[in-house]
mmCIF file of C-alpha atoms in Angstrom:
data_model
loop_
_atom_site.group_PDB
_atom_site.id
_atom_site.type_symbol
_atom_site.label_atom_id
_atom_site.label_comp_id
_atom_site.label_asym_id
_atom_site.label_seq_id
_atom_site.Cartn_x
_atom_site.Cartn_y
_atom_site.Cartn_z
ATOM 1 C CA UNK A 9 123.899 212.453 202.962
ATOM 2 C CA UNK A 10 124.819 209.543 200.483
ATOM 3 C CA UNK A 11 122.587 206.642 200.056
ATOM 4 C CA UNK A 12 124.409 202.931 200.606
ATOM 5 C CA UNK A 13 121.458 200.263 200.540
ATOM 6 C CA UNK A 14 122.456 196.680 201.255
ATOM 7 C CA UNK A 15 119.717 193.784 200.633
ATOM 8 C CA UNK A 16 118.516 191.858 201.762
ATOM 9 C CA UNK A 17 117.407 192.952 205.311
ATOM 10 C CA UNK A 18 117.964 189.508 206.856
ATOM 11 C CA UNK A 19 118.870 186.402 205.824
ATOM 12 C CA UNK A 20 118.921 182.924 207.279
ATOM 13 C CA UNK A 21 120.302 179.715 205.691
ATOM 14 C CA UNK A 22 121.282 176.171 206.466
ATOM 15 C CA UNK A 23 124.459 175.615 207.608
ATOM 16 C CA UNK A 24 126.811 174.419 204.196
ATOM 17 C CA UNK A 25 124.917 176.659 202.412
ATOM 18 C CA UNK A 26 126.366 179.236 200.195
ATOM 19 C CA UNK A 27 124.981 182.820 200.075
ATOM 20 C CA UNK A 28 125.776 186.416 199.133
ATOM 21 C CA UNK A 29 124.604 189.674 199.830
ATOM 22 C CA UNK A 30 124.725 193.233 197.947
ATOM 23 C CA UNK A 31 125.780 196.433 198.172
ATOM 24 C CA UNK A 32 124.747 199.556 196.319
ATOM 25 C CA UNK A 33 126.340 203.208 196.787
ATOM 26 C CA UNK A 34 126.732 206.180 194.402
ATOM 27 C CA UNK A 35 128.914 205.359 191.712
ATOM 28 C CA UNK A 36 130.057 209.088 191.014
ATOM 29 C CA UNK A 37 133.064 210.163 193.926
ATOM 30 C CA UNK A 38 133.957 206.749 194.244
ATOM 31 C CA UNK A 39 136.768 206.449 196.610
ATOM 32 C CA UNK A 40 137.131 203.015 198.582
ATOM 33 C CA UNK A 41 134.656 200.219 199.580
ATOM 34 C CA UNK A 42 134.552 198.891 203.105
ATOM 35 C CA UNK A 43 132.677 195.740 204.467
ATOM 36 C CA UNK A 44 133.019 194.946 208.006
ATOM 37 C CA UNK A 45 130.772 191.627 210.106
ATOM 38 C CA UNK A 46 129.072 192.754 213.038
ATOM 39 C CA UNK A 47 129.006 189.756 215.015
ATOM 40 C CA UNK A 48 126.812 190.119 218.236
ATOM 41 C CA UNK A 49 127.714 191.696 221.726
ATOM 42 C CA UNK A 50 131.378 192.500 220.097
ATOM 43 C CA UNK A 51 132.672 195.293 217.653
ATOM 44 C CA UNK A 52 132.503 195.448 214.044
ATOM 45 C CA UNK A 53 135.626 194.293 212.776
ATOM 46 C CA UNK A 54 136.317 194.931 208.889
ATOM 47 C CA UNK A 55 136.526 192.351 206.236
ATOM 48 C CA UNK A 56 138.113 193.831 203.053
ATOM 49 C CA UNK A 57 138.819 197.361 202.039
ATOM 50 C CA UNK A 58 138.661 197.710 198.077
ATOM 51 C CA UNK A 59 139.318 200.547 196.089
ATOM 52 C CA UNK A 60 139.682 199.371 192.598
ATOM 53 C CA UNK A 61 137.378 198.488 189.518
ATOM 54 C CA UNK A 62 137.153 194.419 189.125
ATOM 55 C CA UNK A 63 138.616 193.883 192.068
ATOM 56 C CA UNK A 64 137.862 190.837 193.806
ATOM 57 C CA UNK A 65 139.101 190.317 197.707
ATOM 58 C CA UNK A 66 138.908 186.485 199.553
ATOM 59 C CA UNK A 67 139.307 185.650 203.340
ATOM 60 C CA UNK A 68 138.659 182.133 203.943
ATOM 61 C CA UNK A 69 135.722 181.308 202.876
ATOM 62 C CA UNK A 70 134.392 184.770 202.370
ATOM 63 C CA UNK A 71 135.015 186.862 199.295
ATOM 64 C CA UNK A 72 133.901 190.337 197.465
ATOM 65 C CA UNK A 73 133.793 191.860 194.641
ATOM 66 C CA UNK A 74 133.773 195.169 193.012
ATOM 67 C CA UNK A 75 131.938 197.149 190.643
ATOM 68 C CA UNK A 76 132.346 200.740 190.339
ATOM 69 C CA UNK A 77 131.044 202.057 187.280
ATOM 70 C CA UNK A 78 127.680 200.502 188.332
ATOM 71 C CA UNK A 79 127.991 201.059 191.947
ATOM 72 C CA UNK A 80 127.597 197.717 193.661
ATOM 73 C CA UNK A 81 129.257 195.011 195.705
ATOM 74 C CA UNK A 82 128.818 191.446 196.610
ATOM 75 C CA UNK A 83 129.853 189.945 199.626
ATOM 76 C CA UNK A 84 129.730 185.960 199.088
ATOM 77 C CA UNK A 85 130.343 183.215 202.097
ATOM 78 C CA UNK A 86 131.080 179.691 201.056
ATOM 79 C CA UNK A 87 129.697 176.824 202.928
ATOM 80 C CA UNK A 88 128.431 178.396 205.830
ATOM 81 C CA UNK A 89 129.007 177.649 209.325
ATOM 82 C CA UNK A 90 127.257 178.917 212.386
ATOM 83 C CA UNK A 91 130.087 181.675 212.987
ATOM 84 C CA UNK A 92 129.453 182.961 210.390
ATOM 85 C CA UNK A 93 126.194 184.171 211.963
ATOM 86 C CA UNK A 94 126.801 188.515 211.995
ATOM 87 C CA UNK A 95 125.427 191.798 210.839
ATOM 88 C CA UNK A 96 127.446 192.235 207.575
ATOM 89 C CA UNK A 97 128.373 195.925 207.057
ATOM 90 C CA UNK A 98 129.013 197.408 203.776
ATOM 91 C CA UNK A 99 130.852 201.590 204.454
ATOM 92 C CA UNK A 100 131.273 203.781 201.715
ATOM 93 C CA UNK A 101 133.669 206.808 202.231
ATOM 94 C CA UNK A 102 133.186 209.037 198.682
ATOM 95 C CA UNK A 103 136.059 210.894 197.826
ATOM 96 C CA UNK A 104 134.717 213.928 198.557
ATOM 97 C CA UNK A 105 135.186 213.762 202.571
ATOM 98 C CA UNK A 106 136.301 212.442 205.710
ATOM 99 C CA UNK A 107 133.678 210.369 206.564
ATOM 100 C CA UNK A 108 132.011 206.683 206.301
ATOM 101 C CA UNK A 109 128.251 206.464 205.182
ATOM 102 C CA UNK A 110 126.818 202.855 206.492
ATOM 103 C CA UNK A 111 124.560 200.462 204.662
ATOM 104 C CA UNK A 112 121.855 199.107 207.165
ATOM 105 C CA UNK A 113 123.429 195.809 206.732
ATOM 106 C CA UNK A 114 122.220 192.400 205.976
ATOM 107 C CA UNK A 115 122.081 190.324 208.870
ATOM 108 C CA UNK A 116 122.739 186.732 208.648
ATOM 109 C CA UNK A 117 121.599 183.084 210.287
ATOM 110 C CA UNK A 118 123.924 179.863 209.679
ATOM 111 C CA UNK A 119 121.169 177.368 210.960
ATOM 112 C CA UNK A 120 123.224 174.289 211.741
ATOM 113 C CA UNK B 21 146.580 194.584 223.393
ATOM 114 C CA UNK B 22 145.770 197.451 220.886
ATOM 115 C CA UNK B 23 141.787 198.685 220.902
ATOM 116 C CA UNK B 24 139.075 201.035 221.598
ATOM 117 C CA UNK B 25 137.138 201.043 225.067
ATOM 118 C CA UNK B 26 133.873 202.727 225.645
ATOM 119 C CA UNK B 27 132.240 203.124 228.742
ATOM 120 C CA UNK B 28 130.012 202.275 230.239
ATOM 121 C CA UNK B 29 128.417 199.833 228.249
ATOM 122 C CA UNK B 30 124.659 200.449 229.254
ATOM 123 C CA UNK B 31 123.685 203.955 230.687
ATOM 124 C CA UNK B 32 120.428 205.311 231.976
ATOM 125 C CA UNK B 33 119.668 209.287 232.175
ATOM 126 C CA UNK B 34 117.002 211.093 233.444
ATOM 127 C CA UNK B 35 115.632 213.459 231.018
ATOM 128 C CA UNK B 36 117.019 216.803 230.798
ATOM 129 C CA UNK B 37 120.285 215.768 232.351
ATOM 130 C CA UNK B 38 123.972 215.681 230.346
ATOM 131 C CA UNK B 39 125.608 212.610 229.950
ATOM 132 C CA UNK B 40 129.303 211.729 228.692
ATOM 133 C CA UNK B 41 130.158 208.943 227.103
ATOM 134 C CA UNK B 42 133.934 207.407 226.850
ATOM 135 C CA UNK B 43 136.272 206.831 224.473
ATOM 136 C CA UNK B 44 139.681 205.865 224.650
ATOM 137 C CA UNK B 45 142.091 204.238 222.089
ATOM 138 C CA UNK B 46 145.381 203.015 222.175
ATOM 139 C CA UNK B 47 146.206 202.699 218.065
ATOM 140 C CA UNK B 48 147.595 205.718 218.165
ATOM 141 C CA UNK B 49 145.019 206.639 215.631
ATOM 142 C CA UNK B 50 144.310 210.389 214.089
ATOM 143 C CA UNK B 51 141.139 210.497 213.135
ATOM 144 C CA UNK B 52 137.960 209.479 215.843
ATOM 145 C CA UNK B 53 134.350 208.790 214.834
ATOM 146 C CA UNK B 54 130.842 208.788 217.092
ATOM 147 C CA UNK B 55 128.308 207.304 215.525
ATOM 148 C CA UNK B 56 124.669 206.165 216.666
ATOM 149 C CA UNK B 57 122.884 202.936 215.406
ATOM 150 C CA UNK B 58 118.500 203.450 216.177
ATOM 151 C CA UNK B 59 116.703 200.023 214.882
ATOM 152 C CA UNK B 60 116.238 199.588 211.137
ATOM 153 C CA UNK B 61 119.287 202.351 210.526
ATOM 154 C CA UNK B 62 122.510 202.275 209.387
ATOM 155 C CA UNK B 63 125.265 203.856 211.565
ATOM 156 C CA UNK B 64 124.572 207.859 211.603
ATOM 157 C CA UNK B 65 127.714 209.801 212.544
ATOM 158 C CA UNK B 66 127.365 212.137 214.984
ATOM 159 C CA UNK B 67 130.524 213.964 214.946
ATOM 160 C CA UNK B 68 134.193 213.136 214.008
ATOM 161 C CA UNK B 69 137.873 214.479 214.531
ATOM 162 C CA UNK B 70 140.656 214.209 212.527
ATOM 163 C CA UNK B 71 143.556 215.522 214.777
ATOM 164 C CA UNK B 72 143.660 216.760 218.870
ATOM 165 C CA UNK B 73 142.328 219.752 219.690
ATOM 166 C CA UNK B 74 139.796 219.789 216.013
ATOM 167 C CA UNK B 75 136.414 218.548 215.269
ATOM 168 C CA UNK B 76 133.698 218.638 212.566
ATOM 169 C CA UNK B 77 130.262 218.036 212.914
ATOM 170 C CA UNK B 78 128.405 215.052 211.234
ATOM 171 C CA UNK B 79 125.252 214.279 209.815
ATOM 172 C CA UNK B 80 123.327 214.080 213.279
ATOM 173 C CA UNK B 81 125.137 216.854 215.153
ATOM 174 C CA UNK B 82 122.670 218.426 216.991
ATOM 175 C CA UNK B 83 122.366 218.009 220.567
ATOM 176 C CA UNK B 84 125.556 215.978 220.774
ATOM 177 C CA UNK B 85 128.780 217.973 221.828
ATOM 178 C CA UNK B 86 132.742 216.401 221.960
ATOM 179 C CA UNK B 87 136.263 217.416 222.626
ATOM 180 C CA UNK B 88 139.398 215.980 221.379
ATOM 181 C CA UNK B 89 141.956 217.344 224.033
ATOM 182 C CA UNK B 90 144.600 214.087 223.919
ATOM 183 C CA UNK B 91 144.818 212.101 220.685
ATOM 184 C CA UNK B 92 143.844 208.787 222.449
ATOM 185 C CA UNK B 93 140.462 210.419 223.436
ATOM 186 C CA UNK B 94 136.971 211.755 222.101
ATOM 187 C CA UNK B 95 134.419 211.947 224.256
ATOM 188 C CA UNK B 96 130.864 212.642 223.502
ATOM 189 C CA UNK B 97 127.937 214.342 225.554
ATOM 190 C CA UNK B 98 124.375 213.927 224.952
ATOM 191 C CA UNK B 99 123.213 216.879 225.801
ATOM 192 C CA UNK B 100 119.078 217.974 226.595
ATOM 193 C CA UNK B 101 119.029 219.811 223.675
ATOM 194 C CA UNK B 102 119.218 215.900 221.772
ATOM 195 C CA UNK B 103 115.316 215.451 220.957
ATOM 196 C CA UNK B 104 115.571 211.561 221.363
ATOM 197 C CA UNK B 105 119.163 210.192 223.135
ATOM 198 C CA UNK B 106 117.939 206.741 223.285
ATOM 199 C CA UNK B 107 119.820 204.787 220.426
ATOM 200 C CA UNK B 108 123.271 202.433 220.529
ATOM 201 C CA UNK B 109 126.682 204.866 220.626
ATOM 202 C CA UNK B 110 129.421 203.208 218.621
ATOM 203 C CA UNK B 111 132.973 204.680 218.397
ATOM 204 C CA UNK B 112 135.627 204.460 216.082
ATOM 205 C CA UNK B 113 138.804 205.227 214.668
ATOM 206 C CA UNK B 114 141.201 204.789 211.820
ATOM 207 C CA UNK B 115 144.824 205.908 210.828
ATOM 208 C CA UNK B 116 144.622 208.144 208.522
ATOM 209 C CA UNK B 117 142.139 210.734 208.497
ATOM 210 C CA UNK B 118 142.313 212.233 205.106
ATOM 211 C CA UNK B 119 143.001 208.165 203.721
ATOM 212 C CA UNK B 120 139.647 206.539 203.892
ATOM 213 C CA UNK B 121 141.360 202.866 202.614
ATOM 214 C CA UNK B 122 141.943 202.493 206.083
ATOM 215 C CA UNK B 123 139.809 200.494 207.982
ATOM 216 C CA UNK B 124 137.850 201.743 210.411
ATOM 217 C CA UNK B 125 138.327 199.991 214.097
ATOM 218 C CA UNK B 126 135.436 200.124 216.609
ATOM 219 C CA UNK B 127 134.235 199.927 220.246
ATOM 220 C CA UNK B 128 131.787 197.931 221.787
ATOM 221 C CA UNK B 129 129.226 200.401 222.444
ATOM 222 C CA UNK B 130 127.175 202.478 224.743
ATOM 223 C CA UNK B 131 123.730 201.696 224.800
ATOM 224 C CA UNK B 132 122.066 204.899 226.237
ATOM 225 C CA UNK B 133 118.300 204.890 227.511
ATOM 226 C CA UNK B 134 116.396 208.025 228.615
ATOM 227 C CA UNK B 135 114.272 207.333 231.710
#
């Protein structure tokens, strides 16, 4: 079983605000990165897929980046609004199998 | 449109009985994921499949069981044998099994609570 910790646990901020969360997962077998937001009652639904060193990834107002010799990840929202309230997922798949190990996520409050 | 359904979405069972939950896609997806979400956790997988009529267990296997008998379905009983059932069920499923770059797509849920 591979560790993936994301911090922080929770997180709630004013609505404007920008903020960014982390990811951390094994740096050996590195294969892809996946985040996905969680928003409540509905499915996960993914964000950005990354697979290489440096990379950077933008949707809107959300972007990542990607560091795999160190093993981390940051997830960053812009401005926030009050959708952007959600369980943000990071899912790291090592090279080594078929399978997706899940950070607990960081959940987040857009306070308007 | 193009998803995954679970059902039901809540679920009660008495302990000591079997229970089987749904999944059905219509991605025409390969591989199929269970996975189960208890507070303070990431998602655990229980068990996945990678092509009709295979499966492998996952991290969490035991006292779970699943068959993969059409492409577009996996589902998963919670059997006695499972120590503690009560927990949130999430499926999945993604393209290509051996590719993990693809994104994973997911269900709503089954939240399952022994009585």
């Amino acid at each position: 079983i591979l560790n993936v910790e994301q911090s922080p646990q929770s997180l709630h901020v004013q609505e404007g605000d920008s903020t960014n969360f982390t990811c951390s997962f094994p740096s050996s077998n590195f294969y892809a990165l996946h985040w996905y937001r969680w928003e409540t009652a509905k499915s996960p639904e993914a964000l950005f897929v990354m697979t290489l060193n440096g990379d950077e990834k933008k949707k809107g107002r959300i972007s990542a980046t990607l560091n795999t010799k160190e093993g981390y990840s940051y997830l960053y929202i812009k401005g926030s609004q009050p959708e952007d309230s959600a369980t943000y997922l990071c899912a790291f798949p090592p090279n080594t199998g078929n399978q997706f190990y899940f950070g607990t996520g960081t959940s987040l409050t857009v306070i308007p | 449109d193009g998803g995954i359904t679970q059902s039901p979405k809540y679920l009660f069972r008495k302990e000591g009985q079997n229970v089987t939950l749904s999944c059905e896609q219509n991605l025409n997806h390969d591989a199929m994921y269970w996975y189960r979400q208890d507070p303070g956790q990431g998602l655990r997988l229980i068990y996945y499949s990678q092509i009709v009529n295979d499966f492998q267990k996952g991290d969490i296997a035991e006292g779970y069981s699943v068959s993969r008998e059409k492409k577009e379905s996996f589902p998963l009983t919670v059997t006695s044998a499972q120590k503690n059932p009560t927990a949130f069920y999430l499926c999945a499923s993604s393209l290509r099994p051996r590719g993990m770059m693809a994104e994973a797509f997911f269900g709503q849920g089954t939240r399952l609570t022994v009585v």
